[in-house]
PDB file of C-alpha atoms in Angstrom:
ATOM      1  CA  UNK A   1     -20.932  -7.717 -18.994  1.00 67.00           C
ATOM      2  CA  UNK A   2     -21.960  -8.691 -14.973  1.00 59.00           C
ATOM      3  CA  UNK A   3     -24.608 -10.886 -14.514  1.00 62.00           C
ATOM      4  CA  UNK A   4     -26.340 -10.250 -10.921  1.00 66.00           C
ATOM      5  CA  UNK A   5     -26.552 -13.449  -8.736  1.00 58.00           C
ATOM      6  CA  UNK A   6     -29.714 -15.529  -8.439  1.00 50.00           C
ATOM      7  CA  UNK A   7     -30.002 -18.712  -7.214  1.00 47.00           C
ATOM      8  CA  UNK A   8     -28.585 -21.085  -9.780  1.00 45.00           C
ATOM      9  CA  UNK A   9     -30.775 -23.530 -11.013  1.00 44.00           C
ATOM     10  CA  UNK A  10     -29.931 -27.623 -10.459  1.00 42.00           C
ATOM     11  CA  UNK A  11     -30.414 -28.680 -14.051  1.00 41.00           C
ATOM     12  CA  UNK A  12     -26.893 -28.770 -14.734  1.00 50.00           C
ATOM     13  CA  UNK A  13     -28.445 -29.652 -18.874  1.00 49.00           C
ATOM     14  CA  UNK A  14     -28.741 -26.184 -19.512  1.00 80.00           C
ATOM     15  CA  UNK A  15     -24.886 -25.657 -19.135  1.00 92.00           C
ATOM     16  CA  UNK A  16     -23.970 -26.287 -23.006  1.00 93.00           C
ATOM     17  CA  UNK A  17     -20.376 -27.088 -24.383  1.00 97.00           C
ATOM     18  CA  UNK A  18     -19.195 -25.341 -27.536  1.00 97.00           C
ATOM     19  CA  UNK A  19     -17.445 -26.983 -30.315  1.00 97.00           C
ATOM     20  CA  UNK A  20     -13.785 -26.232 -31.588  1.00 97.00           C
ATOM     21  CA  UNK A  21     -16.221 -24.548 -34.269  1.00 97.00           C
ATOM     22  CA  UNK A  22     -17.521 -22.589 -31.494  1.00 98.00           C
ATOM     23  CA  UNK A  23     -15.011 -21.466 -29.911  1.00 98.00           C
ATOM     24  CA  UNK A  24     -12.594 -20.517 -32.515  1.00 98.00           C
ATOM     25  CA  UNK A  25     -15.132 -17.873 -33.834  1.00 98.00           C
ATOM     26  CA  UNK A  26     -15.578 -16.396 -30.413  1.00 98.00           C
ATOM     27  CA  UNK A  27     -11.196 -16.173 -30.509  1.00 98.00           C
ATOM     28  CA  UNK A  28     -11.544 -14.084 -33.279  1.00 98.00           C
ATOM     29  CA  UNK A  29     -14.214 -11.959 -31.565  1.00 98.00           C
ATOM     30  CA  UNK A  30     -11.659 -11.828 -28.500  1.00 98.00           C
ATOM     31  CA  UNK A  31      -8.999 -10.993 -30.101  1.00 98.00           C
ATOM     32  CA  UNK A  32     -10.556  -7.701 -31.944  1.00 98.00           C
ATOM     33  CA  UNK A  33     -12.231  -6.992 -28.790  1.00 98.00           C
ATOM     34  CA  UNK A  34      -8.608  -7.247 -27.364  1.00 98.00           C
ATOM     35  CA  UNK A  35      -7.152  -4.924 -30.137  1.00 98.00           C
ATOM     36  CA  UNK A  36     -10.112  -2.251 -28.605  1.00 98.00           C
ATOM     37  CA  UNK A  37      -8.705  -2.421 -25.696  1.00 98.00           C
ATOM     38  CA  UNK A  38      -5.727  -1.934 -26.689  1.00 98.00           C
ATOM     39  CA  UNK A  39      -6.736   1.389 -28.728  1.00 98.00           C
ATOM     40  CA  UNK A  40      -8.280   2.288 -25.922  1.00 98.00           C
ATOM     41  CA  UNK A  41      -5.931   2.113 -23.716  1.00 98.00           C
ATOM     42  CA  UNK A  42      -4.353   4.834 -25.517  1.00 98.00           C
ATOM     43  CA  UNK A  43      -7.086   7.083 -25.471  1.00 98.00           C
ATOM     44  CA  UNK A  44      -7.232   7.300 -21.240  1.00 98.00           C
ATOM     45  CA  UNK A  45      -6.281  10.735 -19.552  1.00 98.00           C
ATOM     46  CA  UNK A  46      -7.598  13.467 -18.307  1.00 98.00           C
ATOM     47  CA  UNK A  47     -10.148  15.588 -19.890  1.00 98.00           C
ATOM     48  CA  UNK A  48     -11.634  12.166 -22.292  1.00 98.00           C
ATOM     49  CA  UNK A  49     -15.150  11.434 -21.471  1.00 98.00           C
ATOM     50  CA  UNK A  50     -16.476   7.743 -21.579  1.00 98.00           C
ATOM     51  CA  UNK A  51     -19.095   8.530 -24.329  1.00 98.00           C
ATOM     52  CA  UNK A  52     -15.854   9.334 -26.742  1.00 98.00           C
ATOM     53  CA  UNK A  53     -14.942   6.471 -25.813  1.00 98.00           C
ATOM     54  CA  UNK A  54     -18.093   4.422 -26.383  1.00 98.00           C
ATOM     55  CA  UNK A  55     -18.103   6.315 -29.439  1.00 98.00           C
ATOM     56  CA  UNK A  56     -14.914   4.972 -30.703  1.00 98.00           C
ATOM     57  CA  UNK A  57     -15.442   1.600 -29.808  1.00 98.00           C
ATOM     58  CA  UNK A  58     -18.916   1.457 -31.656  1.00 98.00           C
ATOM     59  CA  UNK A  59     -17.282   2.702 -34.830  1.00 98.00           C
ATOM     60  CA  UNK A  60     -13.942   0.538 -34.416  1.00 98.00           C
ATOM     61  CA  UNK A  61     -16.008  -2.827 -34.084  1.00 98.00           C
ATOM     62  CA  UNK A  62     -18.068  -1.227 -37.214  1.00 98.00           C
ATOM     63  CA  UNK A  63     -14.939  -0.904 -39.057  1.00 98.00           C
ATOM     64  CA  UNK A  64     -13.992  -4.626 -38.842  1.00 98.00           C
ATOM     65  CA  UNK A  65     -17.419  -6.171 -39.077  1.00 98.00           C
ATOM     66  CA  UNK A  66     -18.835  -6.448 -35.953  1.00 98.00           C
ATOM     67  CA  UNK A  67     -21.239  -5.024 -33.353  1.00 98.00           C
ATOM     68  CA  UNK A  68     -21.507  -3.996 -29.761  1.00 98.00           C
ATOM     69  CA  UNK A  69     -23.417  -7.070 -28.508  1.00 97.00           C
ATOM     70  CA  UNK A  70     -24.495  -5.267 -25.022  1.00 95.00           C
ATOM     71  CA  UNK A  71     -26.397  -2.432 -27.140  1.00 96.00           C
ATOM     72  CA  UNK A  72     -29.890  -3.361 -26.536  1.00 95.00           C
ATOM     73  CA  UNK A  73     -29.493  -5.832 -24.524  1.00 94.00           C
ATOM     74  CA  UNK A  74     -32.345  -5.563 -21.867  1.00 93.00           C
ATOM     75  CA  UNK A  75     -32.875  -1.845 -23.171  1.00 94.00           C
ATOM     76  CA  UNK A  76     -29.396  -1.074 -22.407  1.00 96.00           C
ATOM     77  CA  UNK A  77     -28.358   1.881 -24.629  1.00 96.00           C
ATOM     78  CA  UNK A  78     -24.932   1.832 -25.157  1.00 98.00           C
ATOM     79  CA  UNK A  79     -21.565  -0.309 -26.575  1.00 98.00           C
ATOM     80  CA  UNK A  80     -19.915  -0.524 -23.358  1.00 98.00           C
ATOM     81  CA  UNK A  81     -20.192  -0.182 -19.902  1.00 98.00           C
ATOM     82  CA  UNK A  82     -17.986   3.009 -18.093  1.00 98.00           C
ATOM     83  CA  UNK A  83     -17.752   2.159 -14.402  1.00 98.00           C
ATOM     84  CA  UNK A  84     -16.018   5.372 -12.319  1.00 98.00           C
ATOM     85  CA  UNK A  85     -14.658   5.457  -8.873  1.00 98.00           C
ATOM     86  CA  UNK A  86     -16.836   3.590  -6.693  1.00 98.00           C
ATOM     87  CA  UNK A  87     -19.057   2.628  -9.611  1.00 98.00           C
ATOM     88  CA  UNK A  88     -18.658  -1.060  -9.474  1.00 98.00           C
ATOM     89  CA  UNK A  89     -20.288  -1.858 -12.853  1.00 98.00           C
ATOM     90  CA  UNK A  90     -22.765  -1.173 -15.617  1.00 97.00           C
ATOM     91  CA  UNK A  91     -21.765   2.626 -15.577  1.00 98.00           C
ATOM     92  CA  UNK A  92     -23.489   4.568 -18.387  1.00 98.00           C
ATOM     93  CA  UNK A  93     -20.823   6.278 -20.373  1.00 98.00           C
ATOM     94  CA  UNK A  94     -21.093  10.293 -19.987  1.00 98.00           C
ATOM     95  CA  UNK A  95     -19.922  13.439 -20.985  1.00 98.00           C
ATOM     96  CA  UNK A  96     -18.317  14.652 -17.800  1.00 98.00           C
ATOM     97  CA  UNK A  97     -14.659  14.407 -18.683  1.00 98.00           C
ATOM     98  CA  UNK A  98     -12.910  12.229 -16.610  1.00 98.00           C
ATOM     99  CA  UNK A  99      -9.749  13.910 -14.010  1.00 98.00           C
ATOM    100  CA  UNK A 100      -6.668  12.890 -13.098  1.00 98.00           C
ATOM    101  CA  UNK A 101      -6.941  10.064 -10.323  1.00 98.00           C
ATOM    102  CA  UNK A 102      -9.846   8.671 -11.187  1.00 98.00           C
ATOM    103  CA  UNK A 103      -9.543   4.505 -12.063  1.00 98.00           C
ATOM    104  CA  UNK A 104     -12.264   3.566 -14.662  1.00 98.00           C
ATOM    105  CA  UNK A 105     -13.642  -0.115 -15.708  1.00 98.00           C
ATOM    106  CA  UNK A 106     -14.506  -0.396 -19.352  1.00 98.00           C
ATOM    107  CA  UNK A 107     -16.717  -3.378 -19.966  1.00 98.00           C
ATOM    108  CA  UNK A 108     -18.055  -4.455 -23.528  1.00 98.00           C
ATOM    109  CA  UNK A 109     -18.995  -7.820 -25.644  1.00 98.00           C
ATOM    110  CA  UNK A 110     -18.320  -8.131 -28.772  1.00 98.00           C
ATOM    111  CA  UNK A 111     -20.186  -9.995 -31.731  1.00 98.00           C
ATOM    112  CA  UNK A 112     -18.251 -10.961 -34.450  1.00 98.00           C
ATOM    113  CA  UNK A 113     -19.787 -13.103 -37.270  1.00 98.00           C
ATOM    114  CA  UNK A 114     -21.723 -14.797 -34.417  1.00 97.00           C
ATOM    115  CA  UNK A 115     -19.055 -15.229 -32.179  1.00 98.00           C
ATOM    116  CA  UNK A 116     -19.175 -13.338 -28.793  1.00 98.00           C
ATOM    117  CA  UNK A 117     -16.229 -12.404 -26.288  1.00 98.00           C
ATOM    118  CA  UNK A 118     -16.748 -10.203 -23.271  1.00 98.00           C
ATOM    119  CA  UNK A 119     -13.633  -8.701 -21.427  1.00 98.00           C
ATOM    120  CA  UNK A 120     -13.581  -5.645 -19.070  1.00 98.00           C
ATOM    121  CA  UNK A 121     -10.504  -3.759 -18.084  1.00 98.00           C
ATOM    122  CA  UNK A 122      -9.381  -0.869 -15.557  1.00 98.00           C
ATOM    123  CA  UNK A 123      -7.723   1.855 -16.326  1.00 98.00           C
ATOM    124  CA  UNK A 124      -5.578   4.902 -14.256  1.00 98.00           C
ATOM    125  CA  UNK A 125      -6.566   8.406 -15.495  1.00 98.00           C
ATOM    126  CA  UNK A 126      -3.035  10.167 -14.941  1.00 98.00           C
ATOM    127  CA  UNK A 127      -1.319   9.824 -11.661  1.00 98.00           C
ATOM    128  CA  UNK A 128      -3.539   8.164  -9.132  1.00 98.00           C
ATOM    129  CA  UNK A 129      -3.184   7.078  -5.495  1.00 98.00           C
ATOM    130  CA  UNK A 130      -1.220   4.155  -4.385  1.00 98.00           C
ATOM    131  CA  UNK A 131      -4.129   2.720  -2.957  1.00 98.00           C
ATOM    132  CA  UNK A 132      -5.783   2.968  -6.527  1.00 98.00           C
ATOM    133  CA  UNK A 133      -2.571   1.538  -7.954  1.00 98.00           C
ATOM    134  CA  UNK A 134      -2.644  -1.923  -5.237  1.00 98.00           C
ATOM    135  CA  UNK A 135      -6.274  -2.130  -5.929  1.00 98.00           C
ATOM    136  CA  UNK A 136      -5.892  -2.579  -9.643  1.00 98.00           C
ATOM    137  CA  UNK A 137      -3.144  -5.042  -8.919  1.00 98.00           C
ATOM    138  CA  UNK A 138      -4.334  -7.271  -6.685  1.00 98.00           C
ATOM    139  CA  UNK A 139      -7.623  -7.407  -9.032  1.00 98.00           C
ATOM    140  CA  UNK A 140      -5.430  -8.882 -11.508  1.00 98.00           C
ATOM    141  CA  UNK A 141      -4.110 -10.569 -10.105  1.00 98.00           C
ATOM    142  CA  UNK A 142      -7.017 -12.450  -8.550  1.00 98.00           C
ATOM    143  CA  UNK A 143      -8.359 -12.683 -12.438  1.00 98.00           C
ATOM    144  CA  UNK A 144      -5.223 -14.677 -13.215  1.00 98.00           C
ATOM    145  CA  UNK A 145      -5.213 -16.937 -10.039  1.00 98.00           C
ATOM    146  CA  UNK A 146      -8.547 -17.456 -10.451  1.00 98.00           C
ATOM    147  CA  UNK A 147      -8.184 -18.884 -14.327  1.00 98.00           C
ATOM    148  CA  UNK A 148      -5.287 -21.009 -13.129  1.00 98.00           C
ATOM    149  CA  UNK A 149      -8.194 -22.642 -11.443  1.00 98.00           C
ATOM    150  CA  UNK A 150     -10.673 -23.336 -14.412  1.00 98.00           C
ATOM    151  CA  UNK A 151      -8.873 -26.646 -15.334  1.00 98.00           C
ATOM    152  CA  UNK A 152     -10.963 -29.864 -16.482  1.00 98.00           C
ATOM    153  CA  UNK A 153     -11.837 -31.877 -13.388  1.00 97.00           C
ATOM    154  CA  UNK A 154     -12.132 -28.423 -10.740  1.00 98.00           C
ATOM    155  CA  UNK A 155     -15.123 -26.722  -9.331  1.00 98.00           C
ATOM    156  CA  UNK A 156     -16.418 -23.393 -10.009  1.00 98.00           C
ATOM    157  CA  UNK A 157     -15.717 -23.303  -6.191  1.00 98.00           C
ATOM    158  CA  UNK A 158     -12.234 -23.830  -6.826  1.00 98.00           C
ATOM    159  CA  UNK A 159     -12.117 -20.662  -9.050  1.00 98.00           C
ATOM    160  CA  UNK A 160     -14.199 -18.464  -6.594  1.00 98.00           C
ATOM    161  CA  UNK A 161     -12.182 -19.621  -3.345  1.00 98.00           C
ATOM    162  CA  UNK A 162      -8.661 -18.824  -5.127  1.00 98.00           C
ATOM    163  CA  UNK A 163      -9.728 -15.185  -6.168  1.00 98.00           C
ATOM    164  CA  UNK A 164     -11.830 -14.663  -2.882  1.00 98.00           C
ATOM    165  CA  UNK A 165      -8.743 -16.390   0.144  1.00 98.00           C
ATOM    166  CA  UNK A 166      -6.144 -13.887  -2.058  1.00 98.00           C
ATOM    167  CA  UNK A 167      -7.902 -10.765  -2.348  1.00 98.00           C
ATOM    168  CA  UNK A 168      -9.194 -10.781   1.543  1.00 98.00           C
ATOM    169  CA  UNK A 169      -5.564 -11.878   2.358  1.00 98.00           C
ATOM    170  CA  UNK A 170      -4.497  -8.780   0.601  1.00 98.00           C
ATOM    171  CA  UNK A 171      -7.237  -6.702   2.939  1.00 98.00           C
ATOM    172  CA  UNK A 172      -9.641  -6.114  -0.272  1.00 98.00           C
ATOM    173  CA  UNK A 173     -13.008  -7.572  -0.704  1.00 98.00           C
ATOM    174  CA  UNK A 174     -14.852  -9.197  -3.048  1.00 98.00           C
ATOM    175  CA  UNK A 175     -18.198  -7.961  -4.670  1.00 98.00           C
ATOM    176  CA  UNK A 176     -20.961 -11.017  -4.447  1.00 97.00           C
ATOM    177  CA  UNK A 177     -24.214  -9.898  -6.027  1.00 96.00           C
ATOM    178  CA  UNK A 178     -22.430  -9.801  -9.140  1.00 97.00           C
ATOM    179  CA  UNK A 179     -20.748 -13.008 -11.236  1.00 97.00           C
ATOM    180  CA  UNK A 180     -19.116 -14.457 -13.979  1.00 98.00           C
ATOM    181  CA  UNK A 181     -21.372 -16.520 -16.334  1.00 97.00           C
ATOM    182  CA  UNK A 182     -21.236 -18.934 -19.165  1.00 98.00           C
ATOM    183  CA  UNK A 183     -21.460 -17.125 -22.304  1.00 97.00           C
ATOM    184  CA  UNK A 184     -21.743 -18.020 -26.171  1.00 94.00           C
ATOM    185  CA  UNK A 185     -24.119 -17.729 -28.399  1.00 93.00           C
ATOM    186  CA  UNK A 186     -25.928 -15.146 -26.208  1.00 95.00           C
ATOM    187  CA  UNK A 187     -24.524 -13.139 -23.485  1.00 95.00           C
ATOM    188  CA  UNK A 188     -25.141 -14.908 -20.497  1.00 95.00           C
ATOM    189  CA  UNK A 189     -25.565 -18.429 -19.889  1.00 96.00           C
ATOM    190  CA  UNK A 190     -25.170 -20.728 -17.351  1.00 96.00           C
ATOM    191  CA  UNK A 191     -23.598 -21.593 -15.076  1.00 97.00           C
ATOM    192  CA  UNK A 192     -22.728 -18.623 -12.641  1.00 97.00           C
ATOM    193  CA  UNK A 193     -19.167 -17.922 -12.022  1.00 98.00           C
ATOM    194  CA  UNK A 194     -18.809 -16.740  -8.431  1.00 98.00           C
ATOM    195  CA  UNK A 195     -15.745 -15.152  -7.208  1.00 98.00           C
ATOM    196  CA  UNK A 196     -16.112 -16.298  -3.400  1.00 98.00           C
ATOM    197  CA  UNK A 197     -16.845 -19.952  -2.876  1.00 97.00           C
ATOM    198  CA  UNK A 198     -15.393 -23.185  -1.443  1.00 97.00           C
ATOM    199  CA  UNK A 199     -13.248 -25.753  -2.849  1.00 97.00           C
ATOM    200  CA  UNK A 200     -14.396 -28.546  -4.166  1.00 97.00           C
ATOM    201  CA  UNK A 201     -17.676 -27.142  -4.181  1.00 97.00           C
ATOM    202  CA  UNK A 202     -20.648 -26.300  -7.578  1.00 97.00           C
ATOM    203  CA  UNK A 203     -20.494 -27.688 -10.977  1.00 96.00           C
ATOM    204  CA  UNK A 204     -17.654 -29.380 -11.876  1.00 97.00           C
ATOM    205  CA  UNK A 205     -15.755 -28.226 -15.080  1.00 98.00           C
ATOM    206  CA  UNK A 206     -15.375 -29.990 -18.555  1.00 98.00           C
ATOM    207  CA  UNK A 207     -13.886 -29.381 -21.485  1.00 98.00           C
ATOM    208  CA  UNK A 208     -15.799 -27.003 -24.352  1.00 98.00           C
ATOM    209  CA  UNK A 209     -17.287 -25.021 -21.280  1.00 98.00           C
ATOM    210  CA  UNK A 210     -16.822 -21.169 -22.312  1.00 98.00           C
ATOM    211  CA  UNK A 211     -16.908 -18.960 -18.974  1.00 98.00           C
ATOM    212  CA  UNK A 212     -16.175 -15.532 -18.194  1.00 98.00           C
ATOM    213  CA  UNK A 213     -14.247 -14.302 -14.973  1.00 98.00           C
ATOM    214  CA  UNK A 214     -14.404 -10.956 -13.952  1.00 98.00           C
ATOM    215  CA  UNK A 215     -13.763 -10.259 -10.254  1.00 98.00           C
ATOM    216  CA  UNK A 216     -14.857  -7.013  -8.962  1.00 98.00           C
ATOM    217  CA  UNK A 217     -12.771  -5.813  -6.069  1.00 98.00           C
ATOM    218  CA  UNK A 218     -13.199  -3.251  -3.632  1.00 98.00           C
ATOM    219  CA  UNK A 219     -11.311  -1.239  -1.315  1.00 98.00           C
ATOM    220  CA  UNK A 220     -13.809  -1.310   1.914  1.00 98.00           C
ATOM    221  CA  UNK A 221     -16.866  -3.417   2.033  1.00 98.00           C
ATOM    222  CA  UNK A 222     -18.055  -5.788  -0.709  1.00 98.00           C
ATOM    223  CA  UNK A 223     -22.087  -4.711  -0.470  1.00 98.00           C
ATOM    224  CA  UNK A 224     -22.993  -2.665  -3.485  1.00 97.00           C
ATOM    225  CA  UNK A 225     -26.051  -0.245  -3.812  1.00 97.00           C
ATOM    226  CA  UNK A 226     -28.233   0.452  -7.222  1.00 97.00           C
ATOM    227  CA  UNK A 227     -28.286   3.936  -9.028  1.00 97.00           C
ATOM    228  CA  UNK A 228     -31.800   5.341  -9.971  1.00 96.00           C
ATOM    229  CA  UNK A 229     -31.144   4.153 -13.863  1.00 95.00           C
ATOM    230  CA  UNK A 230     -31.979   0.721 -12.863  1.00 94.00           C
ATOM    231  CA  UNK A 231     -28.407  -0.790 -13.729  1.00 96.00           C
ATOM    232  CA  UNK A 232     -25.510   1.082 -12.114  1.00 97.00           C
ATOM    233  CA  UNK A 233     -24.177  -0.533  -9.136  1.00 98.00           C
ATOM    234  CA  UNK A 234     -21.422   1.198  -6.949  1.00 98.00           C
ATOM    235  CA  UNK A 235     -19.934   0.575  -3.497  1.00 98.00           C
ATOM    236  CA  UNK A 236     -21.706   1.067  -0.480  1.00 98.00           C
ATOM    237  CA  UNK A 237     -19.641   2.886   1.459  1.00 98.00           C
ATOM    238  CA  UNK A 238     -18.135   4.801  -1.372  1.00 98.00           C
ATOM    239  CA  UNK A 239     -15.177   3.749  -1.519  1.00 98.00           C
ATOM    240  CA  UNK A 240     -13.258   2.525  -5.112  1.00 98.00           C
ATOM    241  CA  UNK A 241     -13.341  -0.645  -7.115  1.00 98.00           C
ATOM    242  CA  UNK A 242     -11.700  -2.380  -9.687  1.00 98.00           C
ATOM    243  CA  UNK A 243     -12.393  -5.268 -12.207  1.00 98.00           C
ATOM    244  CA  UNK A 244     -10.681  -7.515 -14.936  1.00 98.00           C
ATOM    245  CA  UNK A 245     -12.561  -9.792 -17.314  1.00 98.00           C
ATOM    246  CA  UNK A 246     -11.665 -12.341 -19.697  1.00 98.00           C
ATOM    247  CA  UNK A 247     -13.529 -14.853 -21.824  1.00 98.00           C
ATOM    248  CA  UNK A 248     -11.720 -18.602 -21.776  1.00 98.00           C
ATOM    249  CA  UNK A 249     -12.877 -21.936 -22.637  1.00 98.00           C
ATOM    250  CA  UNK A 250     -12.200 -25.123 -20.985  1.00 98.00           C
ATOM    251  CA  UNK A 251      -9.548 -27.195 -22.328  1.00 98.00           C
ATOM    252  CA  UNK A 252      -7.978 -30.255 -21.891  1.00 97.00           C
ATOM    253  CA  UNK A 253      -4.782 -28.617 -22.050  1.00 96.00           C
ATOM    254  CA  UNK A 254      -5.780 -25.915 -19.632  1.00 97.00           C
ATOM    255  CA  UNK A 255      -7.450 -22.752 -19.713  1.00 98.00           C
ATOM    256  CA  UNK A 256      -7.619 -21.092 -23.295  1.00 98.00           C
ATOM    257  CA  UNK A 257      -7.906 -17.074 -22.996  1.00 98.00           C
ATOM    258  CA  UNK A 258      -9.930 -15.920 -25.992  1.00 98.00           C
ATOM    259  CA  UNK A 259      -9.507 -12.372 -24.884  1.00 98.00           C
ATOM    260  CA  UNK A 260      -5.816 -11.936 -23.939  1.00 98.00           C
ATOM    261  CA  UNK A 261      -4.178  -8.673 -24.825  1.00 97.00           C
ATOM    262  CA  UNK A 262      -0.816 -10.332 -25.026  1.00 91.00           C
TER     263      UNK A 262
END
């Protein structure tokens, strides 16, 4: 789940690193918020409506002991987030079905026993435009390169100017008043995980940090505009956007993936 950009505080004390403790109970929420994704990846096509699907993924987590950690979270009413179109996050699912063409974002953190994982994923509703089809690509594409980056010893800069110099050199943009965040044992922590930046630039990274990166990409301009409902945000000129999530910690043998579908 997006956290919208404010100006990062300089106490860097706040940041906290997780034990092997830690972050071995937020795996196992990963990996059964993974196994969601999975289920519903099978569920996408014309004619579904994102509440089914929030549905389903409320009773699923239910069914192997844990909770939609989003639900309530600053009033917020429901286990996931269903981003449409040109909805660039925080959707509210609905009960329009959705149509062939349309791409759709489902975003959700999971609490498991304590542990928390947060991963969002697009999907293609039936046959959709080739456009559609890049855009998805080169957004995950710019999730991977920019985990390559989040190695012990970088800069949050360095993960931020890898997603940001490939997805402009593939003519996309990059959302900004949205980021990545620092997560475990509540939702968001710091520090803010921008996906624009410079290298060698912002906190440096250390080992037992657990961040989340989640580009948002869109096909025209990166400015975003805010729904009535307080929390959807979608593109400004209208036009479609993608995003990928996943939860990893800091290693000192590299970025560790606690949500990987693989």
């Amino acid at each position: 789940m997006l956290y919208q950009i404010h100006k990062e505080s300089s106490d860097k004390s706040m940041i906290t690193l997780k034990s092997e403790r830690e972050i071995q109970l937020m795996d196992a929420a990963g990996d059964l918020l993974a196994a969601c994704h999975k289920e519903i990846a099978k569920m996408i096509k014309p004619g579904v409506t994102t509440m089914e699907i929030d549905r389903f993924v409320e009773k699923f987590l239910k069914q192997h002991g844990a909770t939609p950690e989003q639900k309530g979270y600053n009033g917020y009413e429901y286990a996931t987030c269903a981003s449409i179109n040109d909805e660039v996050c925080h959707g509210f699912p609905r009960r329009q079905p959705l149509k062939n063409g349309d791409i759709v974002t489902i975003d959700m953190v999971v609490n498991l026993n304590g542990g928390l994982a947060d991963s969002a994923w697009t999907y293609a509703v039936g046959e959709i435009s080739e456009q559609d089809r890049r855009l998805m690509e080169v957004t995950h594409r710019a999730l991977e390169l920019g985990i390559e980056a989040a190695v012990v010893g970088n800069r949050l800069g360095d993960i931020g100017h890898a997603i940001q110099s490939y997805v402009e050199g593939e003519g996309f943009s990059v959302v900004r008043e949205f980021t990545g965040h620092g997560i475990g044992p509540t939702i968001h922590e710091k520090p803010q995980v921008l996906h624009y930046g410079e290298p060698g630039k912002g906190q440096r990274l250390k080992e037992g940090m657990v961040i989340t990166i989640e580009p948002m990409v869109n096909v025209g301009v990166w400015q975003t505009s805010r729904d009535d409902n307080g929390w959807t945000a979608r593109t400004q000129d209208g036009r479609n956007s993608a995003q990928y999530e996943h939860t990893l910690a800091i290693t000192k043998n590299g970025p560790r993936i606690l949500t990987s579908q693989d």
